[in-house]
Short mmCIF file of C-alpha atoms in Angstrom, two decimals:
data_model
loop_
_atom_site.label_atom_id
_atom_site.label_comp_id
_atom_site.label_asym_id
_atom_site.label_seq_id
_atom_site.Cartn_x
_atom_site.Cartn_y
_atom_site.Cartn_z
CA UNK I 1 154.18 -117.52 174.78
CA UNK I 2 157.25 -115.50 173.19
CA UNK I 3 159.98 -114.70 175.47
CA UNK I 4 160.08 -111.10 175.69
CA UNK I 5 163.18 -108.94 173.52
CA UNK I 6 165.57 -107.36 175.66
CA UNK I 7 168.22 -104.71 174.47
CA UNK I 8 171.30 -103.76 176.16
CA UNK I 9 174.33 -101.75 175.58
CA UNK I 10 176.83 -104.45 173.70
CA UNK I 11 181.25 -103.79 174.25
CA UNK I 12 182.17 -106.12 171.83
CA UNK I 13 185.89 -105.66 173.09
CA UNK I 14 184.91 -106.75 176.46
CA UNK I 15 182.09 -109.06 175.37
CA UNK I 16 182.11 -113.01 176.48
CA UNK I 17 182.76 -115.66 173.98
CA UNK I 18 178.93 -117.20 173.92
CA UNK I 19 177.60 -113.49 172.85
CA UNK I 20 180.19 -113.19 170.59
CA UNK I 21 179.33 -116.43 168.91
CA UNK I 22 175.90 -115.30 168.85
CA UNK I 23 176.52 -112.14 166.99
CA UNK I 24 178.39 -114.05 164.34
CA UNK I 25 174.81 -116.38 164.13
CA UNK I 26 173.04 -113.61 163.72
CA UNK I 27 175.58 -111.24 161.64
CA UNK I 28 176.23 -114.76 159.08
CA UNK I 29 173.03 -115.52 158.51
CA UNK I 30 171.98 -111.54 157.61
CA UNK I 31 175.14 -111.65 155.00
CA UNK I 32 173.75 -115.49 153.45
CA UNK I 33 170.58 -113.66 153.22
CA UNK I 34 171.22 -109.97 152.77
CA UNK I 35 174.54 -110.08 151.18
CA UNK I 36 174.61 -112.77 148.63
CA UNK I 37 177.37 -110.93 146.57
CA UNK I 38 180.11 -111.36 149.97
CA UNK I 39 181.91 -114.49 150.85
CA UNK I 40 180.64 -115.91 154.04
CA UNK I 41 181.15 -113.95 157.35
CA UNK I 42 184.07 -116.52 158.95
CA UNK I 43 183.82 -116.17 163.31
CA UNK I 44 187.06 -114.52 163.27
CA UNK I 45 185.98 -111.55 160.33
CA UNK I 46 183.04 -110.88 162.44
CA UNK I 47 184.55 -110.38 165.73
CA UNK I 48 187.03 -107.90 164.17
CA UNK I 49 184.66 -106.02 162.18
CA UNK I 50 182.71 -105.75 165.95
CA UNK I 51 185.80 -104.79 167.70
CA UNK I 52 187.05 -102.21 165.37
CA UNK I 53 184.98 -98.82 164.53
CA UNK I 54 185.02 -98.09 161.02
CA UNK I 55 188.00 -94.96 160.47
CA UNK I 56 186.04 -91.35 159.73
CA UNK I 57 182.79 -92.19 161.11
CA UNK I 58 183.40 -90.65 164.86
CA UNK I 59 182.60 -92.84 168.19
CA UNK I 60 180.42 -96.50 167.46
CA UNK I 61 177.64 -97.59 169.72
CA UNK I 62 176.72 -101.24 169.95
CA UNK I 63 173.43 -102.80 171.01
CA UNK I 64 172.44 -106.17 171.51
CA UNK I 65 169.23 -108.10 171.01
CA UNK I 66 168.52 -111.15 173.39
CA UNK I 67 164.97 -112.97 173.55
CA UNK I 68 165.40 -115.83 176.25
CA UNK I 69 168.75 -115.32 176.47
CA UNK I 70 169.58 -115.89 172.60
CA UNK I 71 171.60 -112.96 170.42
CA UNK I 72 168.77 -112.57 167.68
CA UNK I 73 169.43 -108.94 166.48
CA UNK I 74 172.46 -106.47 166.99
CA UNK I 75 172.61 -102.54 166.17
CA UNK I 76 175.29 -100.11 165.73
CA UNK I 77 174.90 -96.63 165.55
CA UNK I 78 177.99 -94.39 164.13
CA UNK I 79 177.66 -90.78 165.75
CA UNK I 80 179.33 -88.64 162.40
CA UNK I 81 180.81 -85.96 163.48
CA UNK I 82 181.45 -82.03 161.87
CA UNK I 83 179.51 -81.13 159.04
CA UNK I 84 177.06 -84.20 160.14
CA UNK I 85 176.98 -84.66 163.88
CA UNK I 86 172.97 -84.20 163.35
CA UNK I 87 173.28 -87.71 162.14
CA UNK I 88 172.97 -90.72 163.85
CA UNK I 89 173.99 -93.41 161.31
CA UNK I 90 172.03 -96.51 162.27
CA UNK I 91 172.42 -100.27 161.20
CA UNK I 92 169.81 -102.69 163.11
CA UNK I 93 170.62 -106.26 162.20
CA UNK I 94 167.80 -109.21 162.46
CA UNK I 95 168.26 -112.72 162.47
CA UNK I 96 166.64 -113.18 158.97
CA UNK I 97 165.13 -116.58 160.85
CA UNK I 98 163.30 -114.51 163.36
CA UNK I 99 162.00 -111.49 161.21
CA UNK I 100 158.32 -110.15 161.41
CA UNK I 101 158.61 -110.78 165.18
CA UNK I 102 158.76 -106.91 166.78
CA UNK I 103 162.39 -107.60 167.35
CA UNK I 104 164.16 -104.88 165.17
CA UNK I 105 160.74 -102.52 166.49
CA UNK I 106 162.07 -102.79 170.10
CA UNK I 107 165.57 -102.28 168.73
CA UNK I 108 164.88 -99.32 167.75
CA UNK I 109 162.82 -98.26 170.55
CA UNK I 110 165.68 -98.96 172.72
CA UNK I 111 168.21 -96.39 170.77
CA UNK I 112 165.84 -93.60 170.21
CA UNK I 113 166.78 -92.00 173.59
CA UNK I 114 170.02 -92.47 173.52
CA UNK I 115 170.09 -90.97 170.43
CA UNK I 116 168.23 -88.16 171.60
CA UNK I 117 170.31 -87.61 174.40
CA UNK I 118 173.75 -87.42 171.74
CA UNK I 119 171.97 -84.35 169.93
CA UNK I 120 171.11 -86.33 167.12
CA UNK I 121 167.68 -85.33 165.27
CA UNK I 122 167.91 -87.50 162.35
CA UNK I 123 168.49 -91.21 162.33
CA UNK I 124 169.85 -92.19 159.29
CA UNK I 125 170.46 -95.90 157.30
CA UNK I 126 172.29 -96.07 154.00
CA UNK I 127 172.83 -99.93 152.88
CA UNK I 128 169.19 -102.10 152.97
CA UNK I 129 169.59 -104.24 150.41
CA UNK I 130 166.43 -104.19 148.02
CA UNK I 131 164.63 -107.10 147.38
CA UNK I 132 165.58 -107.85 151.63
CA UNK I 133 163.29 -106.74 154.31
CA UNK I 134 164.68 -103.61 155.37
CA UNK I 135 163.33 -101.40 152.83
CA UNK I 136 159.76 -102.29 153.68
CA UNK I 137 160.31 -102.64 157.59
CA UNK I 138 162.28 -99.09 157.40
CA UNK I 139 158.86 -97.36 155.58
CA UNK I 140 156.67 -98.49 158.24
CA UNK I 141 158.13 -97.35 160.96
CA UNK I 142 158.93 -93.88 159.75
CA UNK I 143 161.93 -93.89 157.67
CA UNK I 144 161.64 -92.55 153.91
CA UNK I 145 163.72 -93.51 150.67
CA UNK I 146 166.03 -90.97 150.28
CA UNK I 147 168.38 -92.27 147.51
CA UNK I 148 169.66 -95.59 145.96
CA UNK I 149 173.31 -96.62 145.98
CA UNK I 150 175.01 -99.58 143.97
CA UNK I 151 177.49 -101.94 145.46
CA UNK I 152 179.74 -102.71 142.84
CA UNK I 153 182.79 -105.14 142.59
CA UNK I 154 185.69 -105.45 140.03
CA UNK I 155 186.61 -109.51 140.65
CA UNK I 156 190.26 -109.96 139.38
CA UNK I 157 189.85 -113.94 138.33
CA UNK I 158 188.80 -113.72 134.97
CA UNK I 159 189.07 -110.14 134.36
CA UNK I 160 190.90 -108.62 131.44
CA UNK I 161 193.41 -106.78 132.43
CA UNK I 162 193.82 -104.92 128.94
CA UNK I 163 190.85 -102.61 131.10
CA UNK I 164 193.16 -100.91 133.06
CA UNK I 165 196.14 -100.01 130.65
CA UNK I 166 194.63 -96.38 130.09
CA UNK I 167 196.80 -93.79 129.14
CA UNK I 168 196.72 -90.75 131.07
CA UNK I 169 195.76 -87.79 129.20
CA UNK I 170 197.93 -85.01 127.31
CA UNK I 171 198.56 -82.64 129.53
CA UNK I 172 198.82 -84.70 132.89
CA UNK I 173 201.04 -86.86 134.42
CA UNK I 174 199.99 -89.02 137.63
CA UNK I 175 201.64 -89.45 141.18
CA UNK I 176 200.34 -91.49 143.74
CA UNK I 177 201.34 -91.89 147.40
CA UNK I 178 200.48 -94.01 150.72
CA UNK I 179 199.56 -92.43 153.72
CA UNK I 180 200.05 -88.73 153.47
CA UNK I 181 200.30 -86.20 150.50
CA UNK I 182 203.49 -84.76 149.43
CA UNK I 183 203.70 -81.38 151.05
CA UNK I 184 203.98 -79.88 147.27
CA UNK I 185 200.70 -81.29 146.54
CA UNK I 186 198.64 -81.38 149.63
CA UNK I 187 196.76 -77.84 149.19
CA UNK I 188 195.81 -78.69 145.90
CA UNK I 189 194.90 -81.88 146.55
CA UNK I 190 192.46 -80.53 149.41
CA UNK I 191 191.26 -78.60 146.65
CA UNK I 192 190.41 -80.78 144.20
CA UNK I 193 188.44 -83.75 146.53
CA UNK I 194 186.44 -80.81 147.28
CA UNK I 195 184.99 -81.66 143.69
CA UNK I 196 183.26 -84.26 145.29
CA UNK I 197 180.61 -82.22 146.63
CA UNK I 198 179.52 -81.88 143.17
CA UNK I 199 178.44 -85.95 143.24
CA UNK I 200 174.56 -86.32 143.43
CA UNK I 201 173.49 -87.32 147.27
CA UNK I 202 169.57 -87.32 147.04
CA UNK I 203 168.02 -86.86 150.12
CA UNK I 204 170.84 -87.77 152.65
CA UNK I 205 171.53 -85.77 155.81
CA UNK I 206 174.85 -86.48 155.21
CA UNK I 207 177.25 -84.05 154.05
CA UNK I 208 180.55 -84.39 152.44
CA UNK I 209 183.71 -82.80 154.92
CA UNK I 210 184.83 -79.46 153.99
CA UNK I 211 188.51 -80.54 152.80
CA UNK I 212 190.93 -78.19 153.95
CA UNK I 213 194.46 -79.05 154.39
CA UNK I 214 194.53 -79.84 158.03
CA UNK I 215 191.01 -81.85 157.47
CA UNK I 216 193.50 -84.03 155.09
CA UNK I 217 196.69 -84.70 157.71
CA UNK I 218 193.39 -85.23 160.10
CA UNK I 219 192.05 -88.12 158.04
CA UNK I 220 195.20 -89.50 156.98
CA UNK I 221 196.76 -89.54 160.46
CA UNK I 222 193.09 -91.61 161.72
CA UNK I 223 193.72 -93.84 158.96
CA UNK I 224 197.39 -94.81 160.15
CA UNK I 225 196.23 -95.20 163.94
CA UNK I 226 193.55 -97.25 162.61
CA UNK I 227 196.20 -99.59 160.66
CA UNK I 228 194.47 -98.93 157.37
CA UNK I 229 196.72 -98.97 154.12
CA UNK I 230 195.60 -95.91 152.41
CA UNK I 231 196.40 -95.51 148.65
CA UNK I 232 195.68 -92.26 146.94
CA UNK I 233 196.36 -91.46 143.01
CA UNK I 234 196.38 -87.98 141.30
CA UNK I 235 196.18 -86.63 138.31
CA UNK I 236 198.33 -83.38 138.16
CA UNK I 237 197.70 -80.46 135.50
CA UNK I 238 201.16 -79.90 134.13
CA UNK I 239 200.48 -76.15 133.29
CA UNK I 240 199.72 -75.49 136.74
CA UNK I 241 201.36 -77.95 138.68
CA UNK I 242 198.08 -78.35 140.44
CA UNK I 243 195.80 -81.78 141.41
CA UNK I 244 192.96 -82.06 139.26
CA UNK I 245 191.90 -85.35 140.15
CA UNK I 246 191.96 -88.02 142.91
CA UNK I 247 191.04 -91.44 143.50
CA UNK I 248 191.49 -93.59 146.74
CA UNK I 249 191.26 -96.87 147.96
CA UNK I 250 191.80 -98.80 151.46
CA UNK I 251 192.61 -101.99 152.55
CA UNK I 252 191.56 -102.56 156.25
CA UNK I 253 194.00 -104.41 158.62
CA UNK I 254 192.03 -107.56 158.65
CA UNK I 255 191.58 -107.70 154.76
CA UNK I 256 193.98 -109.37 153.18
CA UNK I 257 192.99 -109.65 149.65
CA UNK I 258 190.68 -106.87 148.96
CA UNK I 259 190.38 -103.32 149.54
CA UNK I 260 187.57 -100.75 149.56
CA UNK I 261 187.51 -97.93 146.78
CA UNK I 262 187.02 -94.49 148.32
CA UNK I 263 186.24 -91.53 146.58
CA UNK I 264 187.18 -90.48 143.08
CA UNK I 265 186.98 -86.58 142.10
CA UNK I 266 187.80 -84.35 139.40
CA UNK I 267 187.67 -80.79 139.27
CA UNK I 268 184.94 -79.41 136.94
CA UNK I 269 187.53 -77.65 134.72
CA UNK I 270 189.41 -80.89 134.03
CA UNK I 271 186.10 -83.05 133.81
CA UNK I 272 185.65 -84.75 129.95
CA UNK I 273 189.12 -85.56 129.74
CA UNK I 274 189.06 -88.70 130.93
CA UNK I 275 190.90 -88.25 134.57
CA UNK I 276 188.78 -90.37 136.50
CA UNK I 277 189.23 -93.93 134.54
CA UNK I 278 192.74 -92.81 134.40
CA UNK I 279 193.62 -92.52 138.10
CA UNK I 280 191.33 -95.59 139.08
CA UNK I 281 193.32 -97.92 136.13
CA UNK I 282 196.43 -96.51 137.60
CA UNK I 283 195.21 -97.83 141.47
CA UNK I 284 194.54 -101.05 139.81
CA UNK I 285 197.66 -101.68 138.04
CA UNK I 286 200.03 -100.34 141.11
CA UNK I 287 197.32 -103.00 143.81
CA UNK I 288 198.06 -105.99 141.79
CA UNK I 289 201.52 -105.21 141.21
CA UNK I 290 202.29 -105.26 145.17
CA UNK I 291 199.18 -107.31 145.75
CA UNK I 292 199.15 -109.99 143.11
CA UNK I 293 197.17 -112.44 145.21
CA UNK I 294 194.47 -110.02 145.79
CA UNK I 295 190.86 -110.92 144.63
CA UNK I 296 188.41 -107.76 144.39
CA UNK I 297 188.27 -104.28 144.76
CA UNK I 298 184.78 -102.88 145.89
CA UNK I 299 183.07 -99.41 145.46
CA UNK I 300 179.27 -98.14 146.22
CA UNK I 301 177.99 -95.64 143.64
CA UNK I 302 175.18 -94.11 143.68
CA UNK I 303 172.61 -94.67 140.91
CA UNK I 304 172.18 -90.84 140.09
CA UNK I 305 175.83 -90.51 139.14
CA UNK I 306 175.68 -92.41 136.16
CA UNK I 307 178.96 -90.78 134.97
CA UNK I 308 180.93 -92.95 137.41
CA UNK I 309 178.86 -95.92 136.65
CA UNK I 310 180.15 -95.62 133.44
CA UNK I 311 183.88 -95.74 134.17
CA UNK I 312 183.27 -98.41 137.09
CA UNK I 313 182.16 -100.61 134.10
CA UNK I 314 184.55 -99.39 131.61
CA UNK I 315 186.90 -100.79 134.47
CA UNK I 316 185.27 -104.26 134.79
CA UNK I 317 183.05 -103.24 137.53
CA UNK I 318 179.87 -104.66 137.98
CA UNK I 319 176.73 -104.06 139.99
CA UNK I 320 176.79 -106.70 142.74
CA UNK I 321 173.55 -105.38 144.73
CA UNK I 322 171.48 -102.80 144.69
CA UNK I 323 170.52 -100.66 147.95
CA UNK I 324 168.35 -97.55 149.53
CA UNK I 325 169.26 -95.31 152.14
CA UNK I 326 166.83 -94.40 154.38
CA UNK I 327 166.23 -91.28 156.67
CA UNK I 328 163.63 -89.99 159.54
CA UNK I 329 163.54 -87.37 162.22
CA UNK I 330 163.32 -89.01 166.12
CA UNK I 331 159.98 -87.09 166.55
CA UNK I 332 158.61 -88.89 163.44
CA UNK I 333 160.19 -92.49 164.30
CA UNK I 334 158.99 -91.87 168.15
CA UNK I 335 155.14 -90.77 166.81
CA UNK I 336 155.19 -93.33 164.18
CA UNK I 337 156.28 -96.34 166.62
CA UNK I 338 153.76 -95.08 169.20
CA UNK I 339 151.04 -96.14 167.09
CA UNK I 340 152.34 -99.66 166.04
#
């Protein structure tokens, strides 16, 4: 007889060392299976990723799986706030070695209420990795395709770095910055990463902040509390004096040697000009001139915006895995799961 799945409320910060271990079990074994393109998940990566909520993505819920007392599946679910606080974003993790088994079913079972009870209507996953069991699992217990995204890398060993010596274009001139905008620039700067509504988002829930100047010193201010190093690079219209393009990148405290890159925007006036390879190559060259022992820089994309695609690999980026976001309303997950 199989022991029956039990799910609990999970404070990672507070958590005891054997459930701890068992998340990184559990949490390794997804990544060997899920995320071929990542190193392995060391004990001590895990625990921090538990223990720290990712900066801009409001309060983080944990949930943990037991059946007979083992950690066999974890969940988090991110409650986004402002322009998507109808969104609970929702990552249920299975032991690949116990799949098929109901466990991620009473997983998400278990959160539906809660989620309910946070004023969140739509439930909302954006990274199963196709090919991996998620996509089919999410289908058949509610959840529809609503867009596929790209995980892409840009691995510095090997690479060529004759890729990033781009020149910017006549009629610009670049200034970067970490941590907060120059007061000169900031409006404009607001301004212009509001071109990044104009990227292609499928069927997501999700919508892009409404950039304003105090949403900026907002962000920026979360990202220093959160001890995140936050580069950003502009491109700056030297008729005007005004930003016409952005790119950012992060490198979270515990990462040492890579760094996530964030958005990249131009303003639709300035598009065709060549701003966007520009300000990445620029982010490149300044990382591995403070950060010479760094190793990768990674970026998701999605697959409608094939412009970006095509400075990512202009860059040296490559496609690393490919992934669907899913979406479903709690009435149709509840209905759906009452039938299974």
């Amino acid at each position: 007889m199989v022991a029956e799945v039990t799910v609990e409320l999970f404070d990672p910060r507070g958590a005891v060392e054997a459930d701890l271990v068992g998340c990184h079990r559990v949490m390794a074994e997804w990544w060997r299976v899920d995320k071929r393109d990542l190193p392995a998940l060391s004990y001590t990566e895990c625990v921090n990723r538990l223990c720290t909520p990712f900066p801009g993505f409001g309060e983080e819920v944990r949930w943990l799986a037991r059946r007979g007392g083992e950690v066999v599946g974890l969940a988090t679910i991110d409650l986004l706030e402002a322009e998507s606080s109808h969104i609970g974003l929702t990552e249920i993790v299975v032991d690949p070695r116990v799949r098929r088994q109901g466990i991620g079913t009473a997983v998400l079972r278990a959160l539906l209420p809660e989620l309910r009870d946070r004023g969140r209507h739509l439930v909302e996953g954006w990274q199963l990795t196709v090919g991996g069991d998620g996509p089919e699992w999410a289908r058949t217990r509610g959840f529809t395709t609503v867009g596929t995204v790209l995980m892409q890398a840009l691995e510095f060993a090997g690479a060529d770095p004759a890729r990033w010596d781009v020149p910017v274009p006549a009629g610009y001139r670049t200034r970067r910055w970490r941590g907060a905008a120059p007061e000169e620039l900031v409006e404009s700067y607001a301004l212009a990463r509001q071109a990044i509504h104009d990227a292609p988002l499928g069927g997501l829930g999700y919508r892009q902040p409404d950039w304003t100047v105090p949403r900026v010193r907002e962000r920026e201010a979360e990202l220093r509390s959160a001890g995140v190093e936050h580069r950003v690079v502009v491109a700056v219209h030297e008729a005007t004096g005004v930003v016409a393009g952005s790119t950012e990148l992060e490198v979270l405290p515990d990462d040492l040697d890579w760094g996530y890159q964030r958005e990249t925007a131009v303003v639709a006036a300035h598009r065709g000009r060549g701003l966007g390879r520009c300000v990445k190559a620029e982010m490149i060259r300044w990382l591995l001139a403070d950060r010479p022992t760094f190793t990768r820089v990674q970026t998701t994309t999605g697959a409608a915006n094939t412009p970006m695609q095509r400075v990512n690999a202009q860059l040296g980026f490559t496609t690393t895995r490919t992934m669907v976001a899913v979406n479903s309303g709690i009435d149709v997950l509840e209905a759906t799961l009452a039938r299974l």
